[in-house]
C-alpha positions as a printed NumPy array, in Angstrom:
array([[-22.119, -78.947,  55.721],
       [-22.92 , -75.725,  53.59 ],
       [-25.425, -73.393,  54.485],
       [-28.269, -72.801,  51.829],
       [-29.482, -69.091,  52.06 ],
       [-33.202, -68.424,  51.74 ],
       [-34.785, -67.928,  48.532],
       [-36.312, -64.777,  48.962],
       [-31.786, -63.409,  49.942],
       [-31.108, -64.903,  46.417],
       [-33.765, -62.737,  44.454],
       [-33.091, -59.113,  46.301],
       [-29.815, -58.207,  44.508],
       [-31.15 , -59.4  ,  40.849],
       [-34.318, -56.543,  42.219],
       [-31.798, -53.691,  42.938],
       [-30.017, -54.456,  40.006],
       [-33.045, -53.699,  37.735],
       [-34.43 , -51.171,  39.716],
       [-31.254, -48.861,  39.498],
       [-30.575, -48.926,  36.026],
       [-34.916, -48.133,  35.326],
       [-33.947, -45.254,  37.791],
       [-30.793, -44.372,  35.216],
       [-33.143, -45.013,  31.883],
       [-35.844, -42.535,  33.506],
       [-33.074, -39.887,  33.963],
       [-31.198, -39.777,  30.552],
       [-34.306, -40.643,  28.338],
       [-34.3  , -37.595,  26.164],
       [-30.763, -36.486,  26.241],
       [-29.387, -38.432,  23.952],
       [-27.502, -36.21 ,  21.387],
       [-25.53 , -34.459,  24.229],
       [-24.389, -34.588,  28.437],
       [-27.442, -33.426,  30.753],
       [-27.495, -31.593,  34.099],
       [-29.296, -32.75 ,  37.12 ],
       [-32.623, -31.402,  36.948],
       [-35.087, -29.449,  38.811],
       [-38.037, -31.56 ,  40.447],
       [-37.441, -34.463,  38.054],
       [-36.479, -31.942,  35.465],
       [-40.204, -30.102,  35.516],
       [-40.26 , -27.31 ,  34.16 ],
       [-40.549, -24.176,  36.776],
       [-43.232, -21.953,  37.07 ],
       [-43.66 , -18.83 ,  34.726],
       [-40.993, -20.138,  32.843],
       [-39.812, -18.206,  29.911],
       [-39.603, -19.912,  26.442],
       [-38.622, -19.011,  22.935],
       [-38.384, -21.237,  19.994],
       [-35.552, -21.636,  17.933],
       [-35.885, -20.2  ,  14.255],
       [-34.464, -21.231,  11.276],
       [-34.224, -17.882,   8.868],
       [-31.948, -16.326,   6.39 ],
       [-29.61 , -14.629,   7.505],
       [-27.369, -12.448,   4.932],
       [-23.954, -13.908,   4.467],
       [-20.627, -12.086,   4.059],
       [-16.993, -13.046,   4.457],
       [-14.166, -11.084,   5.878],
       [-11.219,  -9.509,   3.621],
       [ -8.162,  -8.939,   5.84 ],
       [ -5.276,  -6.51 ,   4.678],
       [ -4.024,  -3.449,   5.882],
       [ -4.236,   0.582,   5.353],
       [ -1.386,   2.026,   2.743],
       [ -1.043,   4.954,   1.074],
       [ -2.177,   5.759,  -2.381],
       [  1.111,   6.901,  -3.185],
       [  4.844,   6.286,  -1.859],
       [  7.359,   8.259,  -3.399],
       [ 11.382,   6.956,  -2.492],
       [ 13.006,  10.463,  -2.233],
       [ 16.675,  10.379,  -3.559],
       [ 19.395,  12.617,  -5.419],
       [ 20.666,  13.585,  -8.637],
       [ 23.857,  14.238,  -8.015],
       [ 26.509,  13.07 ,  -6.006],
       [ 27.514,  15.305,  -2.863],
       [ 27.73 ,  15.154,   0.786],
       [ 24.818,  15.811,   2.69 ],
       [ 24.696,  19.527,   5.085],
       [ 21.685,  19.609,   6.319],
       [ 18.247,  17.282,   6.805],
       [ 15.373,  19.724,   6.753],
       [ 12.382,  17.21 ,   8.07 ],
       [ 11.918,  14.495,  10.466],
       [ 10.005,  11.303,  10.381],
       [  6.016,  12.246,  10.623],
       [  6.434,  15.89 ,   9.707],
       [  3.705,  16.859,   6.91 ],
       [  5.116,  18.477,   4.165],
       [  3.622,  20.505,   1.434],
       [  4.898,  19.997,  -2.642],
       [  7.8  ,  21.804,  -3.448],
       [  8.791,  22.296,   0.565],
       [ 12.875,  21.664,   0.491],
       [ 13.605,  18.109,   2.406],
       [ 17.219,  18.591,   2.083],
       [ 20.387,  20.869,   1.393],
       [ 23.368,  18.949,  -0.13 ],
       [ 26.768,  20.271,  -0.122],
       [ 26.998,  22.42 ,  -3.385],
       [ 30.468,  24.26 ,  -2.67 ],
       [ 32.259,  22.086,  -5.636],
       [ 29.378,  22.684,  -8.312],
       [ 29.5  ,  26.281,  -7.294],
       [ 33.51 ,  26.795,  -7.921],
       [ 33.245,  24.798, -11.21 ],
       [ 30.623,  26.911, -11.968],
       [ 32.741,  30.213, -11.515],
       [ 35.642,  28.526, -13.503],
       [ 33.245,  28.006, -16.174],
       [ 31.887,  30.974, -16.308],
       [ 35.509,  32.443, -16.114],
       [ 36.458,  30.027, -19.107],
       [ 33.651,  31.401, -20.805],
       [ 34.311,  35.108, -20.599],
       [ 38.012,  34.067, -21.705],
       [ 36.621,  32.886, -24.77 ],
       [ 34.414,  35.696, -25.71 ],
       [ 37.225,  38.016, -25.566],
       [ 39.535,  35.311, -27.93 ],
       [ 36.587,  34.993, -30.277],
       [ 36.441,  38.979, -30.377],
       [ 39.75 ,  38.794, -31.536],
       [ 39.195,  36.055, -33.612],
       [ 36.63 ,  38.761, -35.162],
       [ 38.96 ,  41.16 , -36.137],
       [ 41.767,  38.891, -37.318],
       [ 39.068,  37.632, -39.855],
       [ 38.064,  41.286, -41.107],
       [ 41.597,  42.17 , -41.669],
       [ 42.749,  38.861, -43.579],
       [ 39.501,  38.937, -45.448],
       [ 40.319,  42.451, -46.254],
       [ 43.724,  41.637, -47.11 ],
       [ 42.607,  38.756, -48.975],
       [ 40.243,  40.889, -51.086],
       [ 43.299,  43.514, -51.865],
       [ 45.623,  40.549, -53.335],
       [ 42.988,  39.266, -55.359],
       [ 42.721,  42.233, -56.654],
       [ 46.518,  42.797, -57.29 ],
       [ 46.208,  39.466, -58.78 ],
       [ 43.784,  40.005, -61.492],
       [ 45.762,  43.453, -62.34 ],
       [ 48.783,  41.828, -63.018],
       [ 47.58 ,  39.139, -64.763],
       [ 45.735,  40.96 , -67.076],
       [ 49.211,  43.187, -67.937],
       [ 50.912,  39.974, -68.027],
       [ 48.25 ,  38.424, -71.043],
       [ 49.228,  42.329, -72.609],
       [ 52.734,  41.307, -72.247],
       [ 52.939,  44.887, -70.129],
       [ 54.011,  42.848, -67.117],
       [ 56.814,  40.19 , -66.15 ],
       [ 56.047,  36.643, -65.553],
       [ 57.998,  37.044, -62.459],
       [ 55.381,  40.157, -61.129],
       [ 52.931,  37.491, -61.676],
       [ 54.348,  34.572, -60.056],
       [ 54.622,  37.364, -57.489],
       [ 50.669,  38.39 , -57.38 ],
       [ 50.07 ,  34.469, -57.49 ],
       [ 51.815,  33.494, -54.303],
       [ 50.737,  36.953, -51.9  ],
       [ 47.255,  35.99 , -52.958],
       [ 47.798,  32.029, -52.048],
       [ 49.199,  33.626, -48.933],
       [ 46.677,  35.908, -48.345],
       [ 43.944,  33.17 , -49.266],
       [ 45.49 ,  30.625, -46.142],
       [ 45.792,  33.932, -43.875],
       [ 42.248,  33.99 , -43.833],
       [ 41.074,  30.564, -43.815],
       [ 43.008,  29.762, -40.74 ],
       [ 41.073,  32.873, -39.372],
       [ 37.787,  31.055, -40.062],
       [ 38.673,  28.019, -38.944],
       [ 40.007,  29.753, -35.555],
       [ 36.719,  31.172, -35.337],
       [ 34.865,  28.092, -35.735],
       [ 36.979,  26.333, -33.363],
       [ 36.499,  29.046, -30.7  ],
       [ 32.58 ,  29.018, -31.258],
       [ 32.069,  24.823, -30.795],
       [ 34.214,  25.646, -27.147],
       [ 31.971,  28.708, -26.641],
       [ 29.494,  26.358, -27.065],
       [ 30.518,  23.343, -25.192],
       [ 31.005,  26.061, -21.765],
       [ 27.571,  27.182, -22.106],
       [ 26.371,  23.762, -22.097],
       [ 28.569,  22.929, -19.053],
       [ 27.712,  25.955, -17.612],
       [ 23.707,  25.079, -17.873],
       [ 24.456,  21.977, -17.149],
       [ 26.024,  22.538, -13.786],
       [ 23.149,  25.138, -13.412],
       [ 20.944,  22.336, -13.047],
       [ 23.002,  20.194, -11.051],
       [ 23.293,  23.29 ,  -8.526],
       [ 19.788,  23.525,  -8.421],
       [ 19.782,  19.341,  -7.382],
       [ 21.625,  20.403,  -3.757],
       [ 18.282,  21.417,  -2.563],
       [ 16.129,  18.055,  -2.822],
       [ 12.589,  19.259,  -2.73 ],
       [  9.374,  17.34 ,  -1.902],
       [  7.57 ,  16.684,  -5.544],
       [  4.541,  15.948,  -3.463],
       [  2.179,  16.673,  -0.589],
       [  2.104,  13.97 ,   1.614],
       [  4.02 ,  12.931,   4.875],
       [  7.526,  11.728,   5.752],
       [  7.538,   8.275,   6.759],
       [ 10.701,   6.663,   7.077],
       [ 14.234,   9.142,   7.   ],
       [ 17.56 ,   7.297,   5.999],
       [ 19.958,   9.89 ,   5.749],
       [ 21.884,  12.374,   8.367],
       [ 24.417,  15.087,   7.861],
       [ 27.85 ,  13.864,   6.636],
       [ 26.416,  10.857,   5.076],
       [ 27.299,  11.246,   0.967],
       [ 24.452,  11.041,  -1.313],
       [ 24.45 ,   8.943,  -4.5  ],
       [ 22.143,   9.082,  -7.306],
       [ 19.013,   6.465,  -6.826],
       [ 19.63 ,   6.441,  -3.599],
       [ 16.729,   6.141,  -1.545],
       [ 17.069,   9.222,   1.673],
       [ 13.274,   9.671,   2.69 ],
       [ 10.168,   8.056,   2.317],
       [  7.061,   9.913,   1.704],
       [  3.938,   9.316,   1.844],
       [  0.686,  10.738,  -0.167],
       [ -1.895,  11.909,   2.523],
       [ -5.011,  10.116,   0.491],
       [ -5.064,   6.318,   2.403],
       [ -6.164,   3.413,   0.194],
       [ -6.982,   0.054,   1.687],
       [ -5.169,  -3.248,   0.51 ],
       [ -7.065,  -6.359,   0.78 ],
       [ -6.668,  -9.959,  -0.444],
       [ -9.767, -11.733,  -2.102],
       [ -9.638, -15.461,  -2.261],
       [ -9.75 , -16.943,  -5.749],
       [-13.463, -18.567,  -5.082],
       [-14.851, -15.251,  -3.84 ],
       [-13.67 , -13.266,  -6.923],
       [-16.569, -12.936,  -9.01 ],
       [-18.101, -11.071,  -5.625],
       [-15.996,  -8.243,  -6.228],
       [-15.843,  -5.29 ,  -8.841],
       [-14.19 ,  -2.345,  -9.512],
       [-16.941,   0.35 ,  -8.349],
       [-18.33 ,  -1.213,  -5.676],
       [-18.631,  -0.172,  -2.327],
       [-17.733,  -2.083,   0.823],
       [-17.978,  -1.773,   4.58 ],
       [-14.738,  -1.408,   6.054],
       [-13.628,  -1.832,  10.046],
       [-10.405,  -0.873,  11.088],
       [-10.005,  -2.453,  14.695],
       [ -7.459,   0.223,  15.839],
       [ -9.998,   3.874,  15.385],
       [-12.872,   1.198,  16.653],
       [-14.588,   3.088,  13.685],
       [-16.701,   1.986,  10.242],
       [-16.702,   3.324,   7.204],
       [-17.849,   2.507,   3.429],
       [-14.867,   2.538,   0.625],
       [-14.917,   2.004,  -3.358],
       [-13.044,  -0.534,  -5.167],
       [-10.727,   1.315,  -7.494],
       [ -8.557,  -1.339,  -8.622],
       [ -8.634,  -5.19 ,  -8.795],
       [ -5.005,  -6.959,  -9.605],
       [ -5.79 ,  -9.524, -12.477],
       [ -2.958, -11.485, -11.159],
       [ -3.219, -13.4  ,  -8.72 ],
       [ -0.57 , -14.751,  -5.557],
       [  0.034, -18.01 ,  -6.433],
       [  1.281, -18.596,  -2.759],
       [ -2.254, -17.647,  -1.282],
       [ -4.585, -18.018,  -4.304],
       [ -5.312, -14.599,  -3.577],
       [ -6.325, -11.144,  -5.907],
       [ -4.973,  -7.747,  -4.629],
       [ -7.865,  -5.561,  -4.459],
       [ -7.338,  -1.733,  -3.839],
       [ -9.765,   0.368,  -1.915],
       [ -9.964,   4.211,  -1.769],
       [-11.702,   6.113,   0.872],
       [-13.709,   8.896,  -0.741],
       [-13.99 ,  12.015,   1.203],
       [-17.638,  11.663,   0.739],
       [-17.329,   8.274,   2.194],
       [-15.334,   9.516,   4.808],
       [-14.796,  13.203,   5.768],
       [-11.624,  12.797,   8.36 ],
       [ -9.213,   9.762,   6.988],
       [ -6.192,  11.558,   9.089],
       [ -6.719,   9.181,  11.524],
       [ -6.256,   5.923,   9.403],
       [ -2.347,   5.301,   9.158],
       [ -0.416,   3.239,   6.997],
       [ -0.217,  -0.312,   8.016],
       [ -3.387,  -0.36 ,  10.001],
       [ -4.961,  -3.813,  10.378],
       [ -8.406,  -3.409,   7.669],
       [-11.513,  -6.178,   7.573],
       [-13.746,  -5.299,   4.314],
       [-16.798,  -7.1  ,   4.766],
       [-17.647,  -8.636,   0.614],
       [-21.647,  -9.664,   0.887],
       [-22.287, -13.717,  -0.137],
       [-25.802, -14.994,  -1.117],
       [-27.841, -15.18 ,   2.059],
       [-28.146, -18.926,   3.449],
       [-30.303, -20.419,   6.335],
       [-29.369, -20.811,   9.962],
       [-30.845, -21.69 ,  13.083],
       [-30.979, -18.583,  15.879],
       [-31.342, -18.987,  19.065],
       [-31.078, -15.694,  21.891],
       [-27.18 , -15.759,  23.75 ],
       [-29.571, -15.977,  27.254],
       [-31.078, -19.539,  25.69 ],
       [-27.535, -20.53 ,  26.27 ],
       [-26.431, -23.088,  29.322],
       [-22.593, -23.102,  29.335],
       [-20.911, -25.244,  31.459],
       [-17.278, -24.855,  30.82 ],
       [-16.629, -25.079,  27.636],
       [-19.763, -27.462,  26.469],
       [-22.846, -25.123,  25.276],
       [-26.059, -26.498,  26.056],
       [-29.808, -25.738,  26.011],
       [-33.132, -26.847,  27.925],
       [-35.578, -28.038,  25.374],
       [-38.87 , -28.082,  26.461],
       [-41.263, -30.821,  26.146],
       [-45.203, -30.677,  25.553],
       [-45.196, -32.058,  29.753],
       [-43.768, -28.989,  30.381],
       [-40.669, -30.501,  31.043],
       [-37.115, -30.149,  29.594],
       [-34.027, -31.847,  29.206],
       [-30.717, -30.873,  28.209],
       [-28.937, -30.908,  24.991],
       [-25.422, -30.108,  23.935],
       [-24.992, -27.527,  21.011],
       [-22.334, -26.546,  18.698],
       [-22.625, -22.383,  18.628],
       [-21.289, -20.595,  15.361],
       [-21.042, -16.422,  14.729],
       [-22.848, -13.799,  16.433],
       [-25.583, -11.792,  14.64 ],
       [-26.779,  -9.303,  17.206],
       [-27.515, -11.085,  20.326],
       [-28.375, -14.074,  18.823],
       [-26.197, -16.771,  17.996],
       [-25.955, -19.774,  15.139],
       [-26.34 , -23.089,  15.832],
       [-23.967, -25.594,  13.73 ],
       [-25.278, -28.495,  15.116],
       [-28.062, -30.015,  18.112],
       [-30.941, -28.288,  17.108],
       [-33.036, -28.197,  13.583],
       [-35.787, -25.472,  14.198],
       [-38.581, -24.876,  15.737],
       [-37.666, -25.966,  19.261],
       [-39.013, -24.745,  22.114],
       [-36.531, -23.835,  24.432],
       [-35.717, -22.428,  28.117],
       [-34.999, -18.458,  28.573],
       [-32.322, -18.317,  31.035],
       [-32.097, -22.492,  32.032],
       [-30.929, -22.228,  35.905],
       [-31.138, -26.15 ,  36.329],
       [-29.66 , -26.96 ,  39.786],
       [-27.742, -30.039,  41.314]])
């Protein structure tokens, strides 16, 4: 026969049941929006407590341009002639001052065509000199059969002189006549190649003067290509060098363009010195990089911006800071701050001087106090340095 339990047995789990989970409503009451941490004497508030309230202010905005340091001028160093190279007069990071030679080509070739020439030339002047004097005598020669000519032509119209002694006159004065013209035309000859060797001569002059390859700049070597025994060609690029004014490249998104003008000045952070400074937009790209949906803008650091820019190298890593219209945020002090793990959370405080716990969503940093995305609103009272305990 089955045993029936007392009534009183029947009721006491149905009791327990209700009186744990009032125990578990009494606990997590006010922490809805976020996980809460065991709290101190039924989460009372301890004594002399510290509180703050959250505010909600304006706080100016500003977005970060990334890019990098370059210089404001980059100059491909390379030859205008062809030759081998003897010697390389700089290395990579020497500073070099305009006009300083960079490098010494071979010139032995343009040297020995340049004594031929020469050579050639004085060969010529002497020809031409007696190019000179054959002219003067066939032009005097010339003159005398003309003459003789004319004489015996005018006996001849007298009938005082043979038509034979004219025929004669007639063909020493044709004679004399293409005597001298070929004189002329020697000379002229001589004079165009006179004139093509001085022209070769300047013109290998000038390409003796190319075998030094001199810097057209101030600025600094950055990148050397080229070592003895290699052969130069023209356009050929043998050094780099760099101007020793920086400029800062940054990219500016498309939606943040009408923030930025040519003129203005930024703040500017390069991570590397640890250092700030302020620099001037000098130019703004009107194209844009279709890739990134990005403008170029171009920076230059003023010396009265910045006295020492030695320091900043090309290729640096550069943040510009470009101001935005202020907006409003929600600040709370880092020490209101619970973490646990990774979850942020704060003690709000209640008017029974108690607190619970709420999770946060933290955003940027603006001098020891931080942004709140999301958990709080404003005007929350909250716990200065929350120790709850387990």
């Amino acid at each position: 026969m089955p045993r029936i339990l007392p009534r009183p047995l029947l009721v006491l789990p149905a009791v327990l049941l209700l009186l744990l989970l009032g125990i578990t409503w009494l606990l997590f009451q006010d922490t809805s929006s976020g996980p809460s941490r065991p709290a101190v004497h039924g989460n009372l508030l301890p004594p002399e407590s510290k509180t703050i309230v959250a505010l909600q202010t304006s706080v100016p905005a500003w977005i970060e341009l990334v890019g990098e340091v370059r210089p404001r001028g980059e100059i491909a160093v390379s030859t205008q002639v062809q030759a081998k190279v003897s010697r390389v007069l700089v290395r990579t990071g020497d500073r070099v001052e305009s006009g300083t030679p960079l490098l010494q080509l071979d010139d032995r070739e343009f040297q020995a065509r340049l004594a031929q020439s020469r050579h050639d030339l004085d060969a010529l002047d002497a020809a031409l000199l007696r190019a000179h004097n054959i002219q003067e005598r066939t032009q005097a020669e010339f003159d005398l059969a003309q003459a003789e000519f004319s004489r015996i032509n005018a006996l001849h119209a007298q009938g005082a002189a043979a038509a034979s002694e004219l025929d004669q006159a007639r063909a020493g004065l044709l004679a004399a006549r293409a005597e001298h013209g070929q004189a002329e035309q020697s000379i002229q000859e001589l004079r165009a190649g006179r004139m093509g060797l001085r022209q070769r001569i300047e013109e290998l002059s000038v390409a003796l003067g190319h075998t030094v390859v001199r810097a057209s700049e101030s600025g600094i070597i950055a990148r050397r290509d080229v070592e003895p025994g290699n052969v130069a060609h023209p356009g050929q690029t043998l050094l780099l060098l760099h101007s020793l004014e920086p400029r800062l490249e940054v990219h500016v998104p498309e939606r943040y363009l009408d923030r930025i003008a040519v003129g203005q000045t930024l703040e500017a952070r390069v991570d590397a010195l640890d250092s700030m400074f302020l620099a001037r937009v000098d130019e703004l790209e009107p194209a844009g990089r279709p890739g990134s949906r990005s403008f170029l803008a171009k920076l230059e650091v003023a010396p009265e911006l910045l006295r020492d820019t030695s320091a900043l190298r090309s290729g640096m890593f550069v943040r510009v800071r470009l101001s935005l219209p202020s907006e409003q945020y929600v600040l709370i002090p880092e020490d209101a701050v619970l973490r646990v793990g990774q979850l942020a959370m704060v003690a709000v405080v209640r008017e029974e001087a108690t607190y619970a716990l709420r999770h946060v969503r933290l955003g940027r940093t603006f001098d020891y106090q931080v942004e709140v995305l999301s958990g709080l609103q404003g005007g929350e009272r909250l716990w200065l340095h929350p120790t709850p305990t387990q």
